[in-house]
CSV table of C-alpha atoms and ligand atoms in Angstrom, one decimal:
chain,number,residue,atom,x,y,z
A,24,MET,CA,29.3,-4.0,-1.5
A,25,PRO,CA,30.9,-2.6,1.5
A,26,ALA,CA,34.6,-1.0,1.2
A,27,LYS,CA,37.8,-2.2,2.3
A,28,ALA,CA,37.8,-4.4,5.4
A,29,LYS,CA,39.6,-3.2,8.6
A,30,ASN,CA,40.9,-5.4,11.5
A,31,PRO,CA,44.8,-5.9,10.2
A,32,HIS,CA,45.3,-8.3,13.1
A,33,VAL,CA,42.6,-11.0,12.5
A,34,PRO,CA,41.8,-12.7,16.0
A,35,PHE,CA,41.6,-16.3,16.1
A,36,GLY,CA,38.1,-17.9,15.3
A,37,ASP,CA,36.9,-14.8,13.2
A,38,GLN,CA,35.4,-15.7,9.9
A,39,GLN,CA,37.5,-13.1,8.0
A,40,THR,CA,36.3,-14.4,4.6
A,41,ALA,CA,32.7,-13.2,5.4
A,42,PRO,CA,31.6,-10.8,3.2
A,43,TRP,CA,30.7,-7.9,5.8
A,44,TYR,CA,33.8,-9.0,8.1
A,45,GLY,CA,35.6,-5.7,9.6
A,46,LYS,CA,33.5,-3.4,7.2
A,47,ASP,CA,32.3,0.0,8.2
A,48,ILE,CA,28.3,0.6,7.8
A,49,LEU,CA,27.8,4.2,6.7
A,50,THR,CA,25.0,4.6,4.4
A,51,VAL,CA,22.4,2.2,3.2
A,52,LYS,CA,23.6,2.7,-0.2
A,53,GLN,CA,26.0,-0.2,0.8
A,54,PHE,CA,23.3,-2.9,0.9
A,55,SER,CA,22.2,-4.7,-2.1
A,56,ARG,CA,18.6,-6.9,-1.9
A,57,ASN,CA,20.5,-9.9,-1.0
A,58,ASP,CA,22.7,-8.2,1.9
A,59,LEU,CA,19.3,-7.0,3.4
A,60,GLU,CA,17.8,-10.6,3.1
A,61,TYR,CA,20.8,-12.0,5.0
A,62,VAL,CA,20.8,-9.2,7.7
A,63,PHE,CA,17.3,-10.1,7.9
A,64,ALA,CA,17.6,-13.9,8.2
A,65,VAL,CA,20.2,-13.1,11.0
A,66,ALA,CA,18.1,-10.8,12.7
A,67,HIS,CA,15.4,-13.1,12.7
A,68,GLU,CA,17.6,-15.8,14.2
A,69,MET,CA,18.6,-13.3,17.1
A,70,ARG,CA,14.9,-12.6,17.8
A,71,ILE,CA,14.3,-16.5,18.3
A,72,MET,CA,17.6,-16.8,20.4
A,73,VAL,CA,16.6,-13.7,22.8
A,74,GLU,CA,13.0,-15.1,23.0
A,75,ARG,CA,14.1,-18.7,23.7
A,76,ILE,CA,17.4,-18.1,25.7
A,77,GLY,CA,17.9,-14.5,26.5
A,78,THR,CA,21.7,-14.0,26.3
A,79,PHE,CA,24.2,-16.2,24.6
A,80,ASP,CA,27.8,-16.0,24.0
A,81,LEU,CA,28.4,-15.5,20.3
A,82,LEU,CA,30.4,-12.1,20.8
A,83,LYS,CA,32.2,-13.2,23.8
A,84,GLY,CA,35.4,-11.4,24.3
A,85,LYS,CA,34.6,-8.6,21.9
A,86,ILE,CA,34.2,-4.8,22.8
A,87,LEU,CA,32.0,-2.3,21.5
A,88,ALA,CA,32.7,1.4,21.8
A,89,ASN,CA,29.2,3.4,21.9
A,90,LEU,CA,30.3,7.2,21.1
A,91,PHE,CA,27.4,9.3,21.3
A,92,TYR,CA,27.7,13.2,20.7
A,93,GLU,CA,24.1,13.5,20.3
A,94,PRO,CA,21.3,12.6,22.6
A,95,SER,CA,19.8,8.8,22.2
A,96,THR,CA,17.9,6.6,24.1
A,97,ARG,CA,16.8,3.7,21.9
A,98,THR,CA,19.6,3.7,19.3
A,99,SER,CA,22.4,3.8,22.3
A,100,SER,CA,20.6,1.5,24.9
A,101,SER,CA,19.8,-1.1,22.1
A,102,PHE,CA,23.4,-1.3,20.7
A,103,MET,CA,24.5,-1.9,24.2
A,104,ALA,CA,21.9,-4.4,24.9
A,105,ALA,CA,22.8,-6.2,21.5
A,106,MET,CA,26.4,-6.4,22.3
A,107,GLN,CA,25.7,-7.5,26.0
A,108,ARG,CA,22.9,-10.3,24.8
A,109,LEU,CA,25.7,-11.7,22.6
A,110,GLY,CA,28.0,-11.8,25.7
A,111,GLY,CA,30.2,-9.1,24.5
A,112,ALA,CA,31.1,-5.9,26.5
A,113,VAL,CA,30.6,-2.0,26.0
A,114,ILE,CA,32.8,1.0,26.5
A,115,PRO,CA,29.7,3.6,26.8
A,116,ILE,CA,30.6,7.0,25.9
A,117,SER,CA,27.5,9.2,25.8
A,118,GLU,CA,28.1,12.2,27.7
A,119,VAL,CA,31.1,13.3,25.4
A,120,LYS,CA,31.3,16.3,27.7
A,121,TYR,CA,33.0,13.8,30.5
A,122,SER,CA,35.5,12.7,27.8
A,123,SER,CA,38.4,14.1,26.3
A,124,VAL,CA,36.1,15.7,23.3
A,125,ALA,CA,35.5,18.3,26.0
A,126,LYS,CA,39.2,19.1,25.7
A,127,GLY,CA,39.1,19.8,22.6
A,128,GLU,CA,40.1,16.6,21.1
A,129,SER,CA,39.4,15.9,17.3
A,130,LEU,CA,36.9,13.2,16.3
A,131,PRO,CA,40.0,11.4,14.3
A,132,ASP,CA,41.8,11.3,17.6
A,133,THR,CA,39.0,10.1,19.7
A,134,VAL,CA,38.1,7.1,17.3
A,135,ARG,CA,41.7,6.2,17.0
A,136,THR,CA,41.8,6.0,20.7
A,137,LEU,CA,38.7,3.8,20.4
A,138,GLY,CA,40.1,1.7,18.0
A,139,CYS,CA,42.7,0.7,20.1
A,140,TYR,CA,40.5,-0.8,22.9
A,141,ALA,CA,37.2,-1.8,21.3
A,142,ASP,CA,36.7,-4.2,18.2
A,143,VAL,CA,33.7,-2.1,16.8
A,144,ILE,CA,32.9,1.6,17.1
A,145,VAL,CA,29.4,2.8,16.8
A,146,ILE,CA,29.0,6.6,16.4
A,147,ARG,CA,26.3,9.3,16.6
A,148,HIS,CA,27.4,12.8,15.7
A,149,PRO,CA,25.5,16.2,14.7
A,150,GLU,CA,27.5,16.6,11.5
A,151,VAL,CA,26.7,15.0,8.0
A,152,GLY,CA,29.8,12.9,6.8
A,153,SER,CA,31.1,12.4,10.4
A,154,ALA,CA,30.9,8.8,10.4
A,155,ALA,CA,32.7,8.7,7.3
A,156,LEU,CA,35.2,10.7,8.8
A,157,ALA,CA,35.5,8.6,11.9
A,158,ALA,CA,35.8,5.6,9.8
A,159,LYS,CA,38.8,6.8,7.8
A,160,HIS,CA,40.7,7.1,10.9
A,161,ALA,CA,39.5,4.2,12.9
A,162,ARG,CA,41.2,0.9,12.9
A,163,LYS,CA,38.2,-1.0,13.6
A,164,PRO,CA,34.7,-0.9,11.9
A,165,VAL,CA,32.6,1.9,12.2
A,166,ILE,CA,28.8,1.9,12.5
A,167,ASN,CA,26.9,5.1,11.6
A,168,ALA,CA,24.3,5.6,14.3
A,169,GLY,CA,23.2,9.0,12.9
A,170,ASP,CA,25.2,11.9,11.1
A,171,GLY,CA,23.3,14.9,11.6
A,172,VAL,CA,20.5,15.2,8.8
A,173,GLY,CA,22.7,12.9,6.8
A,174,GLU,CA,21.8,9.2,7.3
A,175,HIS,CA,20.8,6.7,10.0
A,176,PRO,CA,21.3,3.3,8.1
A,177,THR,CA,20.8,0.8,11.2
A,178,GLN,CA,17.3,2.7,11.8
A,179,ALA,CA,16.3,1.8,8.0
A,180,LEU,CA,17.5,-1.5,8.4
A,181,LEU,CA,15.2,-2.1,11.7
A,182,ASP,CA,12.5,-0.3,9.9
A,183,THR,CA,12.7,-2.3,6.7
A,184,PHE,CA,12.9,-5.6,9.1
A,185,THR,CA,9.6,-4.2,11.0
A,186,ILE,CA,7.8,-4.1,7.7
A,187,ARG,CA,8.7,-7.6,7.0
A,188,GLU,CA,8.1,-9.1,10.3
A,189,GLU,CA,4.7,-7.3,10.7
A,190,LEU,CA,3.4,-7.3,7.1
A,191,GLY,CA,5.3,-10.2,5.9
A,192,ARG,CA,6.6,-8.6,2.6
A,193,LEU,CA,8.8,-5.9,1.4
A,194,ASP,CA,7.4,-5.6,-2.3
A,195,ASP,CA,4.4,-4.3,-3.3
A,196,LEU,CA,4.0,-1.3,-0.9
A,197,THR,CA,2.8,1.8,-0.3
A,198,VAL,CA,4.7,3.8,2.2
A,199,THR,CA,3.7,7.3,3.5
A,200,MET,CA,6.2,9.3,5.0
A,201,LEU,CA,5.0,12.0,7.2
A,202,GLY,CA,6.0,15.0,9.3
A,203,ASP,CA,10.0,16.5,8.9
A,204,LEU,CA,11.1,15.1,5.9
A,205,LYS,CA,13.7,17.8,5.6
A,206,TYR,CA,15.8,17.0,8.8
A,207,GLY,CA,14.7,13.6,9.5
A,208,ARG,CA,17.5,11.6,8.7
A,209,THR,CA,15.7,8.2,9.2
A,210,VAL,CA,13.4,9.0,6.3
A,211,HIS,CA,16.6,10.0,4.0
A,212,SER,CA,17.9,6.6,4.6
A,213,LEU,CA,14.7,4.6,4.7
A,214,ALA,CA,13.5,6.1,1.1
A,215,ARG,CA,16.9,5.3,-0.3
A,216,LEU,CA,16.6,1.6,1.0
A,217,LEU,CA,13.2,1.0,0.1
A,218,THR,CA,14.2,1.6,-3.7
A,219,GLN,CA,15.7,-2.1,-3.3
A,220,PHE,CA,12.3,-3.7,-3.3
A,221,ASN,CA,9.6,-4.0,-6.3
A,222,ASN,CA,6.7,-2.2,-6.8
A,223,ILE,CA,7.1,0.4,-4.0
A,224,LYS,CA,5.2,3.8,-4.0
A,225,LEU,CA,6.3,6.5,-2.0
A,226,ASN,CA,4.2,9.3,-0.6
A,227,TYR,CA,5.7,12.5,1.1
A,228,VAL,CA,3.3,14.2,3.5
A,229,SER,CA,4.8,17.4,5.3
A,230,PRO,CA,4.5,21.2,5.5
A,231,ASP,CA,6.1,23.1,2.5
A,232,LEU,CA,9.1,24.1,4.9
A,233,LEU,CA,10.0,20.6,5.6
A,234,ARG,CA,9.9,18.7,2.2
A,235,MET,CA,12.1,15.5,1.4
A,236,PRO,CA,15.3,17.1,0.1
A,237,PRO,CA,16.0,17.1,-3.8
A,238,ASP,CA,19.0,14.7,-3.7
A,239,VAL,CA,17.2,12.1,-2.0
A,240,LYS,CA,14.3,12.3,-4.3
A,241,GLU,CA,16.6,12.2,-7.3
A,242,GLU,CA,18.0,9.2,-6.1
A,243,VAL,CA,15.1,7.4,-5.6
A,244,ALA,CA,13.6,8.6,-8.8
A,245,ASP,CA,16.8,7.1,-10.4
A,246,LYS,CA,15.6,4.0,-9.1
A,247,GLY,CA,12.3,4.3,-10.8
A,248,ILE,CA,10.4,4.7,-7.8
A,249,PRO,CA,6.9,6.8,-8.0
A,250,GLN,CA,7.1,9.5,-5.4
A,251,ALA,CA,4.2,11.9,-4.7
A,252,GLU,CA,4.3,15.0,-2.6
A,253,THR,CA,1.4,16.7,-0.6
A,254,SER,CA,0.6,18.6,2.6
A,255,VAL,CA,-2.4,16.6,2.9
A,256,LEU,CA,-2.3,13.4,4.7
A,257,LYS,CA,-6.1,12.3,4.1
A,258,SER,CA,-5.4,12.4,0.3
A,259,VAL,CA,-3.0,9.4,0.5
A,260,LEU,CA,-4.0,7.5,3.6
A,261,ALA,CA,-6.6,5.1,2.3
A,262,LYS,CA,-3.9,3.5,0.0
A,263,THR,CA,-1.4,3.5,2.5
A,264,ASP,CA,0.2,0.2,3.8
A,265,VAL,CA,3.0,1.8,5.8
A,266,LEU,CA,2.6,5.3,7.5
A,267,TYR,CA,5.9,6.5,8.8
A,268,VAL,CA,5.6,9.2,11.1
A,269,THR,CA,8.4,11.5,12.3
A,270,ARG,CA,9.0,14.2,14.9
A,271,VAL,CA,9.6,17.5,13.9
A,272,GLN,CA,13.4,17.7,14.4
A,273,ARG,CA,13.6,21.0,16.8
A,274,GLU,CA,17.4,20.9,17.2
A,275,ARG,CA,18.1,21.4,13.8
A,276,PHE,CA,16.1,24.5,13.1
A,277,GLU,CA,18.1,27.5,12.6
A,278,ASP,CA,14.9,29.7,13.4
A,279,PRO,CA,13.3,29.0,16.3
A,280,ASP,CA,10.1,31.0,14.7
A,281,GLU,CA,10.0,28.1,11.8
A,282,TYR,CA,9.8,25.6,14.2
A,283,GLU,CA,6.8,27.3,16.1
A,284,LYS,CA,4.9,27.4,12.6
A,285,VAL,CA,5.2,23.8,11.8
A,286,LYS,CA,5.5,21.7,15.3
A,287,ASN,CA,2.1,20.7,15.4
A,288,ALA,CA,1.6,20.4,11.6
A,289,TYR,CA,0.0,16.7,12.0
A,290,VAL,CA,-1.2,14.6,14.9
A,291,VAL,CA,-2.1,11.0,13.9
A,292,SER,CA,-5.2,10.2,15.9
A,293,PRO,CA,-7.8,7.3,16.0
A,294,ALA,CA,-10.4,9.5,14.3
A,295,ILE,CA,-7.9,10.1,11.4
A,296,MET,CA,-6.9,6.5,11.3
A,297,LYS,CA,-10.5,5.5,10.6
A,298,SER,CA,-10.0,6.1,6.9
A,299,ALA,CA,-6.9,3.8,6.9
A,300,LYS,CA,-6.9,-0.1,5.8
A,301,LYS,CA,-7.6,-2.4,8.6
A,302,ARG,CA,-4.2,-4.3,7.7
A,303,MET,CA,-1.3,-1.6,7.4
A,304,ILE,CA,0.9,-0.3,10.1
A,305,VAL,CA,1.9,3.0,11.8
A,306,MET,CA,5.7,3.4,12.6
A,307,HIS,CA,7.9,5.9,13.9
A,308,PRO,CA,11.4,5.8,15.1
A,309,LEU,CA,10.8,7.6,18.1
A,310,PRO,CA,11.0,9.7,20.5
A,311,ARG,CA,7.3,11.1,19.9
A,312,VAL,CA,6.3,14.2,20.6
A,313,THR,CA,2.8,15.1,19.7
A,314,GLU,CA,2.6,13.8,16.2
A,315,ILE,CA,1.0,10.5,17.4
A,316,SER,CA,-1.6,11.2,19.8
A,317,MET,CA,-1.2,8.4,23.0
A,318,ASP,CA,-4.9,6.9,22.4
A,319,PHE,CA,-3.7,5.5,19.3
A,320,ASP,CA,-1.2,3.4,21.0
A,321,GLU,CA,-3.6,0.5,21.8
A,322,ASP,CA,-4.5,0.1,18.0
A,323,PRO,CA,-3.3,-3.0,16.5
A,324,ARG,CA,-1.7,-1.3,13.8
A,325,ALA,CA,0.4,0.9,16.1
A,326,ALA,CA,3.7,-0.8,15.3
A,327,TYR,CA,6.1,1.7,16.8
A,328,PHE,CA,6.6,0.0,19.9
A,329,ARG,CA,7.2,-3.4,18.4
A,330,GLN,CA,9.5,-1.5,16.0
A,331,MET,CA,12.0,-0.5,18.7
A,332,GLU,CA,12.3,-4.1,19.9
A,333,TYR,CA,13.4,-5.2,16.3
A,334,GLY,CA,15.9,-2.5,16.4
A,335,MET,CA,17.9,-4.7,19.0
A,336,TYR,CA,17.7,-7.8,16.9
A,337,VAL,CA,18.9,-5.9,14.0
A,338,ARG,CA,21.8,-4.4,15.9
A,339,MET,CA,22.8,-7.7,17.3
A,340,ALA,CA,22.8,-9.0,13.6
A,341,LEU,CA,24.9,-6.2,12.6
A,342,LEU,CA,27.6,-6.6,15.5
A,343,ALA,CA,27.7,-10.3,14.7
A,344,ILE,CA,28.1,-9.8,10.8
A,345,VAL,CA,30.8,-7.1,11.1
A,346,LEU,CA,32.7,-8.8,13.7
A,347,GLY,CA,32.7,-12.1,11.5
A,348,LYS,CA,30.5,-14.3,13.8
A,349,ALA,CA,27.3,-14.5,11.9
B,424,NCD,C1,15.6,9.2,15.5
B,424,NCD,C2,17.0,10.0,15.2
B,424,NCD,O1,17.8,9.9,16.1
B,424,NCD,O2,17.3,10.3,14.1
B,424,NCD,N1,15.7,8.6,16.7
B,424,NCD,C3,16.1,7.4,16.6
B,424,NCD,O3,17.3,7.1,16.4
B,424,NCD,N2,15.3,6.4,16.9
B,424,NCD,C4,14.5,10.2,15.2
B,424,NCD,C5,14.4,11.3,16.0
B,424,NCD,O4,15.5,11.8,16.7
B,424,NCD,O5,13.5,12.0,16.0
């Protein structure tokens, strides 16, 4: 369950008894299977509402501060779109160089400030633990939109929502994670989150340099989930239900020569995908560089563009849930 609620002054009309009201979202470890079912049900409703009427006033009068210290296209714009589709407003701070951060302001002071003006704060930052630090100092709920190589919980929620919408289930799945499993925070969160479901098998396919970190593997093993590690995609592809491809995270390498060695380690192509099941999906958090060839995009199994759309519905659900309006 989430930690202590914030929002000392409860605005009129907020459902403060709702379990996630005023809570931070920092890690996928906060979510039980019941919580997940709830988020997915709300996200599904959001999808239907957007398809029917586009924008509606569930969060009218609420303000989101969108604080990005690292580049982002999808996460940042889908949070903004989510808030605006729910009738709320956004303070976008994606160029921290134009904010007081450039004058040397600390993260705690920046989030203290935003907590005075906004009802919820979304933060992306290059350091592991930054979202937790922000949450400690903010009066309002903080949502982690990526803390360095740590976690990206809202991405894992949208990834699992995607699997559910696309394959109709979250149990009985073989999920193969491919690429940069060392620095890719999305796979750290997704592997942890998948432990909530039944009969999951995880395959980790990466160059030796980019293996899944031992702490994540230990947590997954503690939940009794079988994990297999290899460098060869072919050996596991035929049994895969979800192929989750990641970009080699160039910005996280200390040694540029190491990046050069592994940057083109895998390219998913129509030829390779011939040996995969007919009913399976290929996902990617995006941005893609070269790891999925563009001529695979028209294949019905290519779910990555649909996945980014599901992201907005999940973020609408999360905003509504922490603001007590779901
Ligand atoms: C990911 C991230 O920022 O971790 N992008 C995203 O949020 N969709 C993946 C990446 O940058 O490769």
